[in-house]
């Protein structure tokens, strides 16, 4: 039995079919389209690839006048407009890439009512000139894309977005639909406040991407690990490999090529022509691997990306979700694969600490990074951790992540953590992981002797474990906030360490890092 379609629903279906050729709306799309087409406001939270565009494009066509789409992604506007024009929609954009003459043309079309959709950069929208024009033009609705940019708490704060309160102030009678793929509770509250959407219906889709298998491993030779991963599971598949720096992008791409894997570098240092070429090849060829900085992927809509690999840590859970979300848009099995190590954790923490951003921004970023690190260290289902970050509860472990498939054993690591923390404290809270490991293992290096650290009671207390174990443990202590990374990679115990040191708290960690050193190697030393 199918519920009778309302007249709006019926018209929406017709437009969807005649313009885009699609047979049905996905999930909540139909409800959103009805709400907005009938003049209501809405907040739409839908993961990347979920189909947000149709939520404002169809209502724009159903209502009289032009749909104004506010978007910060200037680089994508032209493509979006071209795609719409191809299906016969009268679309245009207004941003800084247009010539003065181009701007005049678009403005004339706007006031003449000759447009269905107009994409506008926020800074352009906020000009008095544009706002005045909009007051005279027939406007169907405002769609605010990437709405999380209004929030300082969001990872992508844009001051101009904060000014968008002019929309409810100057155009209270026009429907507003805010769309985003990433919004936790606080960001959501900011969006509602700035855009005047209190009381509007919120359409929240699940963020779960069941076909993506999430995996995180310790970094032990990242290039080889990556190659093994590709060869054993994704030979000949299209994939994206994310690295932090241009240099490592170049190196990794070159290295993969040398190993016989078709790989292309992509980063902001390439010319626009080279970047377009890489993008086109990735979209149109089969089985290409793009090695990229995060600059790559914004708006890439390739359905059959089979894996996304991270050789460096993303900055936040939002970043991780967005980047891994580029895998498996066709719904077929795909892999989100990441390796990370102590040096990465120390590096990103230090970069954050040294950034020139305002203190409150830094605090937010630090909290976001910590959430990501907790995810990396998780000994429970990754998907549960990931979804709970986005405010969603997954009742059962997913069965399709490394933790579910290969449960790590957890073990009480309180004693080892105390050893490592006291090594940091007794050496003055200023030495890096390598030196602390030497102290714990009782290695009389030159530096150890010079500092007199071979005389410390902590010297050699950790001999029962090997170097890898201590590095892993130190990484977990940094990730979990017991140790802070300062300048020159120095590690210092934090306030959080105190109860642990006093034995008032215990710590359970993944066992992988607590394998006792084989007795034989012990004797060889
Ligand atoms: P988002 O903006 O949420 O990342 P898009 O609006 O770009 O997602 O949509 C992602 C892809 O899904 C696009 O290729 C789009 O054409 C397709 N799509 C969206 N809705 C539907 C639908 N109802 N039927 C078929 N394809 C759809
Ligand atoms: Zn799981």
Coordinates of C-alpha atoms and ligand atoms in Angstrom, one line a residue:
X1 CA 0.0 0.0 0.0
X2 CA 1.4 3.4 -0.9
X3 CA 0.3 6.6 0.8
X4 CA -1.5 9.0 -1.5
X5 CA 0.9 11.6 -2.8
X6 CA 0.1 15.2 -2.1
X7 CA 0.0 17.6 -5.0
X8 CA 3.4 18.9 -4.1
X9 CA 4.8 15.4 -3.9
X10 CA 3.4 14.6 -7.2
X11 CA 4.9 17.7 -8.9
X12 CA 8.2 17.1 -7.2
X13 CA 8.3 13.5 -8.5
X14 CA 7.5 14.8 -12.0
X15 CA 10.3 17.4 -11.8
X16 CA 12.8 14.8 -10.5
X17 CA 12.0 12.5 -13.4
X18 CA 11.7 15.0 -16.2
X19 CA 14.8 17.1 -15.3
X20 CA 17.1 14.6 -13.7
X21 CA 15.7 11.3 -14.9
X22 CA 15.6 9.9 -11.4
X23 CA 12.6 7.7 -10.5
X24 CA 12.4 8.3 -6.7
X25 CA 13.7 10.4 -3.9
X26 CA 16.1 8.9 -1.5
X27 CA 15.3 8.6 2.2
X28 CA 14.2 12.0 3.6
X29 CA 14.7 13.9 0.4
X30 CA 10.9 13.8 -0.4
X31 CA 10.0 15.2 3.1
X32 CA 12.5 18.0 2.8
X33 CA 11.5 18.9 -0.7
X34 CA 7.8 19.1 0.3
X35 CA 8.6 21.2 3.4
X36 CA 10.7 23.7 1.5
X37 CA 8.5 23.8 -1.6
X38 CA 5.5 24.6 0.5
X39 CA 7.4 27.6 2.0
X40 CA 8.8 26.1 5.2
X41 CA 12.3 26.3 6.7
X42 CA 14.5 23.3 7.3
X43 CA 17.8 22.1 8.7
X44 CA 19.2 19.2 6.7
X45 CA 22.0 17.1 8.1
X46 CA 23.0 14.5 5.6
X47 CA 26.4 12.9 5.0
X48 CA 28.4 13.8 2.0
X49 CA 27.0 12.0 -1.1
X50 CA 23.7 11.7 0.6
X51 CA 22.0 13.9 -2.0
X52 CA 21.6 17.3 -0.4
X53 CA 21.6 19.3 -3.7
X54 CA 18.2 18.0 -4.8
X55 CA 16.8 19.1 -1.5
X56 CA 17.0 22.7 -2.6
X57 CA 17.2 22.3 -6.4
X58 CA 13.8 20.7 -6.8
X59 CA 12.0 23.2 -4.5
X60 CA 13.6 26.0 -6.4
X61 CA 12.1 24.7 -9.6
X62 CA 8.7 24.1 -7.9
X63 CA 8.4 27.6 -6.5
X64 CA 8.2 30.8 -8.4
X65 CA 11.4 32.8 -8.6
X66 CA 15.0 31.9 -8.3
X67 CA 16.6 29.7 -5.6
X68 CA 19.6 31.5 -4.1
X69 CA 22.3 29.0 -3.0
X70 CA 24.9 30.3 -0.7
X71 CA 28.1 28.3 -0.9
X72 CA 31.7 28.9 0.2
X73 CA 33.0 26.5 -2.4
X74 CA 33.7 28.9 -5.2
X75 CA 35.8 26.4 -7.1
X76 CA 32.9 24.1 -7.4
X77 CA 30.3 26.6 -8.5
X78 CA 31.1 26.5 -12.2
X79 CA 30.8 22.7 -12.3
X80 CA 27.6 22.7 -10.4
X81 CA 26.1 25.3 -12.7
X82 CA 27.3 23.6 -15.8
X83 CA 25.8 20.3 -14.7
X84 CA 22.4 22.1 -14.1
X85 CA 22.5 23.8 -17.4
X86 CA 23.1 20.4 -19.1
X87 CA 19.8 19.2 -17.8
X88 CA 18.1 22.4 -18.9
X89 CA 18.0 24.3 -15.6
X90 CA 18.6 28.0 -15.9
X91 CA 21.5 28.4 -13.5
X92 CA 24.2 30.9 -12.9
X93 CA 26.8 31.9 -10.3
X94 CA 28.1 35.1 -8.7
X95 CA 31.5 35.1 -7.3
X96 CA 34.9 36.7 -7.6
X97 CA 35.9 34.7 -10.6
X98 CA 33.5 36.6 -12.8
X99 CA 34.5 39.7 -14.8
X100 CA 32.5 42.9 -14.1
X101 CA 30.7 42.3 -17.3
X102 CA 29.9 38.7 -16.3
X103 CA 28.5 40.0 -13.0
X104 CA 26.3 42.5 -14.8
X105 CA 24.9 39.8 -17.1
X106 CA 24.0 37.6 -14.1
X107 CA 22.5 40.4 -12.2
X108 CA 20.3 41.4 -15.2
X109 CA 19.1 37.8 -15.6
X110 CA 18.3 37.7 -11.9
X111 CA 16.2 40.8 -11.8
X112 CA 14.5 39.8 -15.1
X113 CA 13.4 36.5 -13.5
X114 CA 15.3 34.5 -16.0
X115 CA 17.0 32.2 -13.5
X116 CA 16.0 29.1 -11.6
X117 CA 19.1 28.8 -9.5
X118 CA 21.8 31.2 -8.5
X119 CA 24.9 30.2 -6.6
X120 CA 26.4 33.0 -4.6
X121 CA 29.6 33.2 -2.6
X122 CA 28.8 34.6 0.9
X123 CA 31.0 37.6 0.6
X124 CA 29.2 38.6 -2.6
X125 CA 25.7 38.0 -1.1
X126 CA 26.5 40.2 1.8
X127 CA 27.3 43.2 -0.4
X128 CA 24.6 45.9 -0.1
X129 CA 24.3 45.9 -3.8
X130 CA 23.5 42.2 -3.9
X131 CA 21.0 42.3 -1.0
X132 CA 19.3 45.3 -2.6
X133 CA 19.0 43.4 -5.9
X134 CA 17.6 40.4 -4.1
X135 CA 14.9 42.5 -2.6
X136 CA 13.8 43.5 -6.0
X137 CA 14.2 40.1 -7.6
X138 CA 11.7 37.2 -7.5
X139 CA 13.4 34.9 -5.0
X140 CA 12.0 31.4 -4.4
X141 CA 14.1 30.4 -1.4
X142 CA 17.6 30.6 0.2
X143 CA 19.7 27.5 0.5
X144 CA 22.7 27.8 2.8
X145 CA 25.1 25.0 1.8
X146 CA 27.9 24.0 4.1
X147 CA 25.9 25.6 6.9
X148 CA 28.4 24.4 9.6
X149 CA 30.6 27.3 8.4
X150 CA 28.5 29.6 10.6
X151 CA 30.0 28.0 13.7
X152 CA 33.3 28.7 15.3
X153 CA 32.9 25.3 16.8
X154 CA 32.8 23.8 13.3
X155 CA 36.1 22.9 11.7
X156 CA 35.5 25.3 8.9
X157 CA 34.4 28.6 10.4
X158 CA 34.0 31.4 7.9
X159 CA 33.4 34.9 9.3
X160 CA 31.1 35.8 6.4
X161 CA 28.8 32.9 7.2
X162 CA 28.4 34.4 10.7
X163 CA 26.9 37.4 9.0
X164 CA 24.1 35.4 7.3
X165 CA 21.7 36.5 10.0
X166 CA 20.8 39.2 7.5
X167 CA 18.8 36.6 5.6
X168 CA 16.1 36.0 8.3
X169 CA 16.3 39.7 9.1
X170 CA 15.8 41.1 5.6
X171 CA 13.8 38.2 4.0
X172 CA 11.7 36.8 6.8
X173 CA 9.0 35.7 4.4
X174 CA 11.3 33.5 2.3
X175 CA 12.0 29.9 3.1
X176 CA 15.5 29.0 4.3
X177 CA 17.0 25.6 4.1
X178 CA 20.4 25.1 5.8
X179 CA 22.4 22.0 4.7
X180 CA 25.5 20.4 6.1
X181 CA 27.3 17.1 6.2
X182 CA 28.9 17.8 9.5
X183 CA 27.3 19.2 12.6
X184 CA 27.5 18.1 16.2
X185 CA 25.1 19.5 18.8
X186 CA 26.9 22.8 19.3
X187 CA 27.3 23.5 15.6
X188 CA 23.7 22.7 15.0
X189 CA 22.7 25.1 17.7
X190 CA 24.8 27.8 16.1
X191 CA 23.2 27.2 12.7
X192 CA 19.7 27.4 14.1
X193 CA 20.6 30.7 15.9
X194 CA 22.4 32.5 13.1
X195 CA 20.0 31.5 10.4
X196 CA 16.9 31.9 12.5
X197 CA 15.7 28.4 12.2
X198 CA 14.5 27.8 15.7
X199 CA 11.5 25.6 15.6
X200 CA 12.1 24.5 12.0
X201 CA 12.0 20.8 11.3
X202 CA 15.4 19.1 11.3
X203 CA 16.0 16.3 8.9
X204 CA 18.8 14.2 10.1
X205 CA 20.0 11.2 8.1
X206 CA 22.1 8.5 9.5
X207 CA 25.8 9.0 9.0
X208 CA 26.5 5.3 8.9
X209 CA 28.2 4.1 5.7
X210 CA 27.8 0.4 6.3
X211 CA 29.7 -0.6 3.2
X212 CA 32.9 1.2 4.3
X213 CA 35.2 -1.0 6.4
X214 CA 37.1 1.2 8.9
X215 CA 40.6 0.1 9.9
X216 CA 43.4 1.8 11.8
X217 CA 46.8 0.3 12.3
X218 CA 50.1 1.3 13.8
X219 CA 52.6 2.9 11.5
X220 CA 55.5 0.6 10.9
X221 CA 56.8 1.5 7.5
X222 CA 53.9 3.3 5.9
X223 CA 54.8 3.0 2.3
X224 CA 55.3 -0.7 2.5
X225 CA 52.2 -1.1 4.6
X226 CA 50.2 0.8 2.0
X227 CA 51.6 -1.2 -0.9
X228 CA 50.7 -4.5 0.9
X229 CA 47.3 -3.2 1.5
X230 CA 46.7 -2.2 -2.1
X231 CA 48.2 -5.3 -3.5
X232 CA 46.4 -7.7 -1.3
X233 CA 43.0 -6.1 -1.3
X234 CA 42.7 -3.4 -3.9
X235 CA 44.9 -4.2 -6.9
X236 CA 43.6 -2.3 -9.9
X237 CA 41.0 -0.3 -7.8
X238 CA 40.5 3.4 -7.8
X239 CA 41.6 4.9 -4.5
X240 CA 42.7 8.1 -2.7
X241 CA 45.8 8.2 -0.5
X242 CA 45.9 11.2 1.9
X243 CA 49.2 12.7 3.1
X244 CA 49.8 15.8 5.1
X245 CA 52.6 17.5 3.1
X246 CA 53.2 18.1 -0.6
X247 CA 56.6 16.5 -0.2
X248 CA 55.2 13.2 1.1
X249 CA 52.5 13.4 -1.6
X250 CA 55.2 13.6 -4.3
X251 CA 57.3 10.9 -2.7
X252 CA 54.5 8.5 -2.1
X253 CA 53.1 8.9 -5.6
X254 CA 56.6 8.4 -7.2
X255 CA 57.2 5.3 -5.0
X256 CA 53.9 3.7 -5.9
X257 CA 54.6 4.3 -9.6
X258 CA 57.9 2.6 -9.2
X259 CA 56.1 -0.4 -7.7
X260 CA 53.9 -0.6 -10.7
X261 CA 50.8 1.1 -9.3
X262 CA 49.3 3.9 -11.4
X263 CA 49.4 6.8 -9.0
X264 CA 49.1 10.5 -9.5
X265 CA 50.1 13.3 -7.1
X266 CA 47.7 16.1 -6.3
X267 CA 48.3 19.1 -4.1
X268 CA 47.9 22.9 -4.0
X269 CA 51.4 23.4 -5.3
X270 CA 50.5 22.0 -8.8
X271 CA 49.3 24.3 -11.5
X272 CA 45.5 24.5 -12.0
X273 CA 46.0 22.7 -15.3
X274 CA 47.9 19.8 -13.7
X275 CA 45.3 19.6 -11.0
X276 CA 42.4 19.5 -13.4
X277 CA 44.2 16.9 -15.5
X278 CA 44.6 14.7 -12.4
X279 CA 41.0 15.2 -11.4
X280 CA 39.8 14.4 -14.9
X281 CA 42.0 11.3 -15.2
X282 CA 40.8 10.1 -11.8
X283 CA 37.2 10.5 -12.7
X284 CA 37.4 9.0 -16.2
X285 CA 40.0 6.2 -15.9
X286 CA 39.6 3.0 -14.1
X287 CA 41.9 2.0 -11.3
X288 CA 43.8 5.1 -10.7
X289 CA 45.3 6.0 -7.3
X290 CA 45.5 9.7 -6.4
X291 CA 48.0 10.6 -3.7
X292 CA 46.8 13.9 -2.3
X293 CA 46.7 16.5 0.4
X294 CA 43.3 17.3 1.7
X295 CA 42.9 19.8 -1.2
X296 CA 41.7 16.8 -3.2
X297 CA 38.2 15.5 -3.1
X298 CA 36.1 18.5 -2.4
X299 CA 33.2 17.9 -4.7
X300 CA 34.7 14.8 -6.3
X301 CA 31.8 12.6 -7.1
X302 CA 33.3 9.3 -8.3
X303 CA 31.0 6.5 -7.2
X304 CA 33.5 3.6 -7.4
X305 CA 36.4 4.8 -5.2
X306 CA 37.2 1.5 -3.5
X307 CA 39.6 2.7 -0.8
X308 CA 40.7 5.8 1.0
X309 CA 44.0 5.5 2.8
X310 CA 45.5 7.9 5.4
X311 CA 49.2 8.0 5.8
X312 CA 48.9 11.0 8.1
X313 CA 46.3 11.9 10.6
X314 CA 43.4 14.0 9.6
X315 CA 42.8 17.1 11.7
X316 CA 39.5 16.1 13.2
X317 CA 36.8 13.4 13.1
X318 CA 34.8 15.6 10.7
X319 CA 37.8 15.7 8.4
X320 CA 38.3 11.9 8.7
X321 CA 34.6 11.3 8.1
X322 CA 34.5 13.5 5.0
X323 CA 37.7 12.1 3.5
X324 CA 36.8 8.5 4.1
X325 CA 33.3 9.2 2.9
X326 CA 34.7 9.6 -0.6
X327 CA 35.0 5.8 -0.7
X328 CA 32.1 3.6 -1.8
X329 CA 29.5 6.0 -2.8
X330 CA 28.1 3.3 -5.0
X331 CA 27.3 1.3 -1.9
X332 CA 29.7 -1.5 -2.7
X333 CA 32.3 -2.8 -0.2
X334 CA 35.1 -0.3 0.3
X335 CA 37.9 0.3 2.8
X336 CA 38.9 3.3 4.9
X337 CA 42.4 2.5 6.0
X338 CA 44.8 4.5 8.2
X339 CA 48.2 4.1 9.7
X340 CA 49.5 6.4 12.4
X341 CA 52.3 6.4 14.9
X342 CA 53.7 8.3 17.9
X343 CA 55.6 10.8 15.8
X344 CA 52.3 11.8 14.0
X345 CA 50.6 12.4 17.3
X346 CA 53.4 14.4 18.6
X347 CA 53.7 16.4 15.4
X348 CA 50.0 17.4 15.1
X349 CA 49.8 18.3 18.7
X350 CA 52.8 20.5 18.5
X351 CA 51.6 22.1 15.3
X352 CA 48.4 22.9 17.1
X353 CA 50.1 24.3 20.1
X354 CA 52.3 26.5 18.0
X355 CA 49.6 27.8 15.7
X356 CA 48.9 31.5 15.8
X357 CA 45.1 31.0 15.9
X358 CA 43.2 32.6 18.7
X359 CA 43.2 30.6 22.0
X360 CA 39.5 29.6 21.8
X361 CA 39.9 28.3 18.3
X362 CA 43.0 26.4 19.4
X363 CA 41.0 24.9 22.2
X364 CA 38.3 23.7 19.9
X365 CA 40.8 22.3 17.5
X366 CA 42.6 20.5 20.3
X367 CA 39.4 18.9 21.5
X368 CA 38.6 17.8 17.9
X369 CA 42.0 16.3 17.5
X370 CA 41.6 14.5 20.8
X371 CA 38.4 13.0 19.7
X372 CA 40.1 11.7 16.6
X373 CA 43.0 10.2 18.6
X374 CA 40.5 8.5 21.0
X375 CA 39.0 7.0 17.9
X376 CA 42.4 5.8 16.7
X377 CA 43.1 4.1 20.0
X378 CA 39.6 2.7 20.4
X379 CA 39.4 -0.9 21.5
X380 CA 35.7 -0.9 20.8
X381 CA 33.8 -0.9 17.5
X382 CA 35.2 2.0 15.3
X383 CA 31.8 2.6 13.8
X384 CA 30.2 3.0 17.2
X385 CA 32.9 5.5 18.2
X386 CA 32.6 7.4 14.9
X387 CA 28.8 7.6 14.9
X388 CA 28.6 8.5 18.6
X389 CA 30.8 11.5 17.8
X390 CA 28.1 12.7 15.4
X391 CA 25.4 12.1 18.0
X392 CA 24.2 8.8 16.7
X393 CA 23.9 5.5 18.6
X394 CA 24.7 2.2 16.9
X395 CA 23.2 -0.4 19.2
X396 CA 25.4 -3.3 18.2
X397 CA 29.1 -3.5 17.2
X398 CA 29.2 -3.3 13.4
X399 CA 31.0 -6.4 12.4
X400 CA 32.8 -4.5 9.6
X401 CA 35.7 -2.7 11.2
X402 CA 39.1 -3.9 12.3
X403 CA 38.1 -4.0 16.0
X404 CA 35.0 -6.1 15.3
X405 CA 36.8 -8.4 12.9
X406 CA 39.9 -8.8 14.9
X407 CA 39.2 -7.8 18.5
X408 CA 42.3 -6.4 20.2
X409 CA 42.9 -7.7 23.6
X410 CA 42.9 -5.1 26.3
X411 CA 45.0 -5.3 29.3
X412 CA 45.6 -3.4 32.5
X413 CA 48.5 -1.1 31.6
X414 CA 48.5 1.0 34.8
X415 CA 51.9 -0.2 35.9
X416 CA 53.6 0.5 32.5
X417 CA 51.9 3.8 32.2
X418 CA 53.2 4.8 35.7
X419 CA 56.7 3.8 34.6
X420 CA 56.5 5.9 31.4
X421 CA 55.0 8.9 33.2
X422 CA 57.6 8.8 35.9
X423 CA 60.3 8.5 33.3
X424 CA 59.0 11.7 31.8
X425 CA 58.7 13.5 35.1
X426 CA 62.0 12.4 36.5
X427 CA 63.9 13.5 33.4
X428 CA 62.3 17.0 33.7
X429 CA 59.3 16.7 31.4
X430 CA 61.2 17.8 28.4
X431 CA 62.6 14.8 26.6
X432 CA 61.1 13.1 23.5
X433 CA 59.9 9.5 23.1
X434 CA 63.2 8.2 21.9
X435 CA 65.1 9.3 25.0
X436 CA 62.4 8.2 27.4
X437 CA 62.4 4.8 25.7
X438 CA 66.2 4.6 26.2
X439 CA 65.7 5.4 29.9
X440 CA 62.9 2.9 30.3
X441 CA 64.9 0.2 28.6
X442 CA 68.1 1.0 30.5
X443 CA 70.2 1.9 27.5
X444 CA 73.3 3.9 28.5
X445 CA 73.4 6.1 25.4
X446 CA 75.7 9.1 25.3
X447 CA 72.7 11.4 26.0
X448 CA 71.5 9.3 28.9
X449 CA 75.0 9.4 30.5
X450 CA 75.5 13.1 29.8
X451 CA 72.2 13.8 31.6
X452 CA 72.9 11.4 34.4
X453 CA 69.7 9.6 33.6
X454 CA 71.3 6.2 34.2
X455 CA 71.3 7.1 37.8
X456 CA 67.5 7.6 38.0
X457 CA 65.4 4.9 39.8
X458 CA 63.4 4.7 36.6
X459 CA 66.4 3.7 34.6
X460 CA 65.8 0.3 33.1
X461 CA 62.5 -0.4 34.9
X462 CA 60.9 -1.2 31.5
X463 CA 63.3 -3.9 30.4
X464 CA 60.6 -6.5 30.3
X465 CA 59.0 -4.9 27.2
X466 CA 60.6 -4.0 23.9
X467 CA 61.1 -0.7 22.2
X468 CA 58.0 -1.0 20.0
X469 CA 55.9 -1.6 23.1
X470 CA 57.2 1.5 24.8
X471 CA 56.7 3.7 21.7
X472 CA 53.2 2.4 21.4
X473 CA 52.5 3.0 25.0
X474 CA 53.9 6.5 24.8
X475 CA 51.8 7.2 21.8
X476 CA 48.7 6.1 23.6
X477 CA 49.5 8.2 26.6
X478 CA 49.9 11.3 24.3
X479 CA 46.8 10.4 22.4
X480 CA 44.8 10.0 25.5
X481 CA 46.1 13.2 27.1
X482 CA 48.3 11.8 29.9
X483 CA 51.4 13.2 28.2
X484 CA 51.5 16.5 26.4
X485 CA 53.8 17.2 23.4
X486 CA 55.7 20.4 23.7
X487 CA 58.4 22.1 21.7
X488 CA 61.1 20.0 20.2
X489 CA 59.0 16.9 20.7
X490 CA 59.4 17.0 24.4
X491 CA 56.8 15.1 26.4
X492 CA 55.5 16.2 29.7
X493 CA 53.0 14.6 32.2
X494 CA 49.7 16.4 32.4
X495 CA 47.3 16.9 35.3
X496 CA 45.4 13.9 34.0
X497 CA 48.4 11.8 34.9
X498 CA 48.3 12.4 38.6
X499 CA 45.5 10.0 39.7
X500 CA 47.1 7.4 37.5
X501 CA 50.5 7.9 39.1
X502 CA 48.9 7.8 42.6
X503 CA 47.2 4.6 41.8
X504 CA 43.7 6.2 42.2
X505 CA 42.9 5.3 38.6
X506 CA 43.7 2.4 36.3
X507 CA 44.3 2.4 32.6
X508 CA 43.4 -0.3 30.2
X509 CA 45.1 -0.3 26.8
X510 CA 45.3 -2.3 23.7
X511 CA 47.5 -5.3 24.2
X512 CA 49.3 -5.0 20.9
X513 CA 51.6 -2.6 22.5
X514 CA 52.3 -4.7 25.6
X515 CA 53.8 -7.8 24.3
X516 CA 56.6 -8.8 26.6
X517 CA 59.9 -8.9 24.9
X518 CA 60.9 -12.5 24.0
X519 CA 63.3 -13.9 26.6
X520 CA 65.8 -14.9 24.0
X521 CA 66.4 -11.4 22.7
X522 CA 66.7 -10.3 26.3
X523 CA 69.8 -12.5 26.8
X524 CA 71.3 -11.3 23.6
X525 CA 71.6 -7.8 24.9
Ligands
LIG1 P1 25.8 15.8 -1.2 O1 25.6 17.2 -1.7 O2 24.9 15.4 -0.1 O3 27.2 15.4 -1.0 P2 24.8 15.3 -3.9 O4 23.6 16.2 -3.8 O5 26.0 15.8 -4.6 O6 25.3 14.9 -2.4 O7 24.4 13.9 -4.4 C1 25.3 12.9 -4.5 C2 25.0 12.0 -5.7 O8 23.8 11.3 -5.5 C3 24.8 12.8 -7.0 O9 25.4 12.1 -8.0 C4 23.3 12.8 -7.2 O10 23.0 13.0 -8.5 C5 22.9 11.5 -6.6 N1 21.5 11.5 -6.2 C6 21.0 12.3 -5.2 N2 19.7 12.0 -5.0 C7 19.4 11.1 -5.9 C8 18.1 10.4 -6.2 N3 17.0 10.6 -5.5 N4 18.2 9.4 -7.1 C9 19.3 9.1 -7.8 N5 20.5 9.8 -7.6 C10 20.5 10.7 -6.6
LIG2 ZN1 32.8 -2.4 14.3

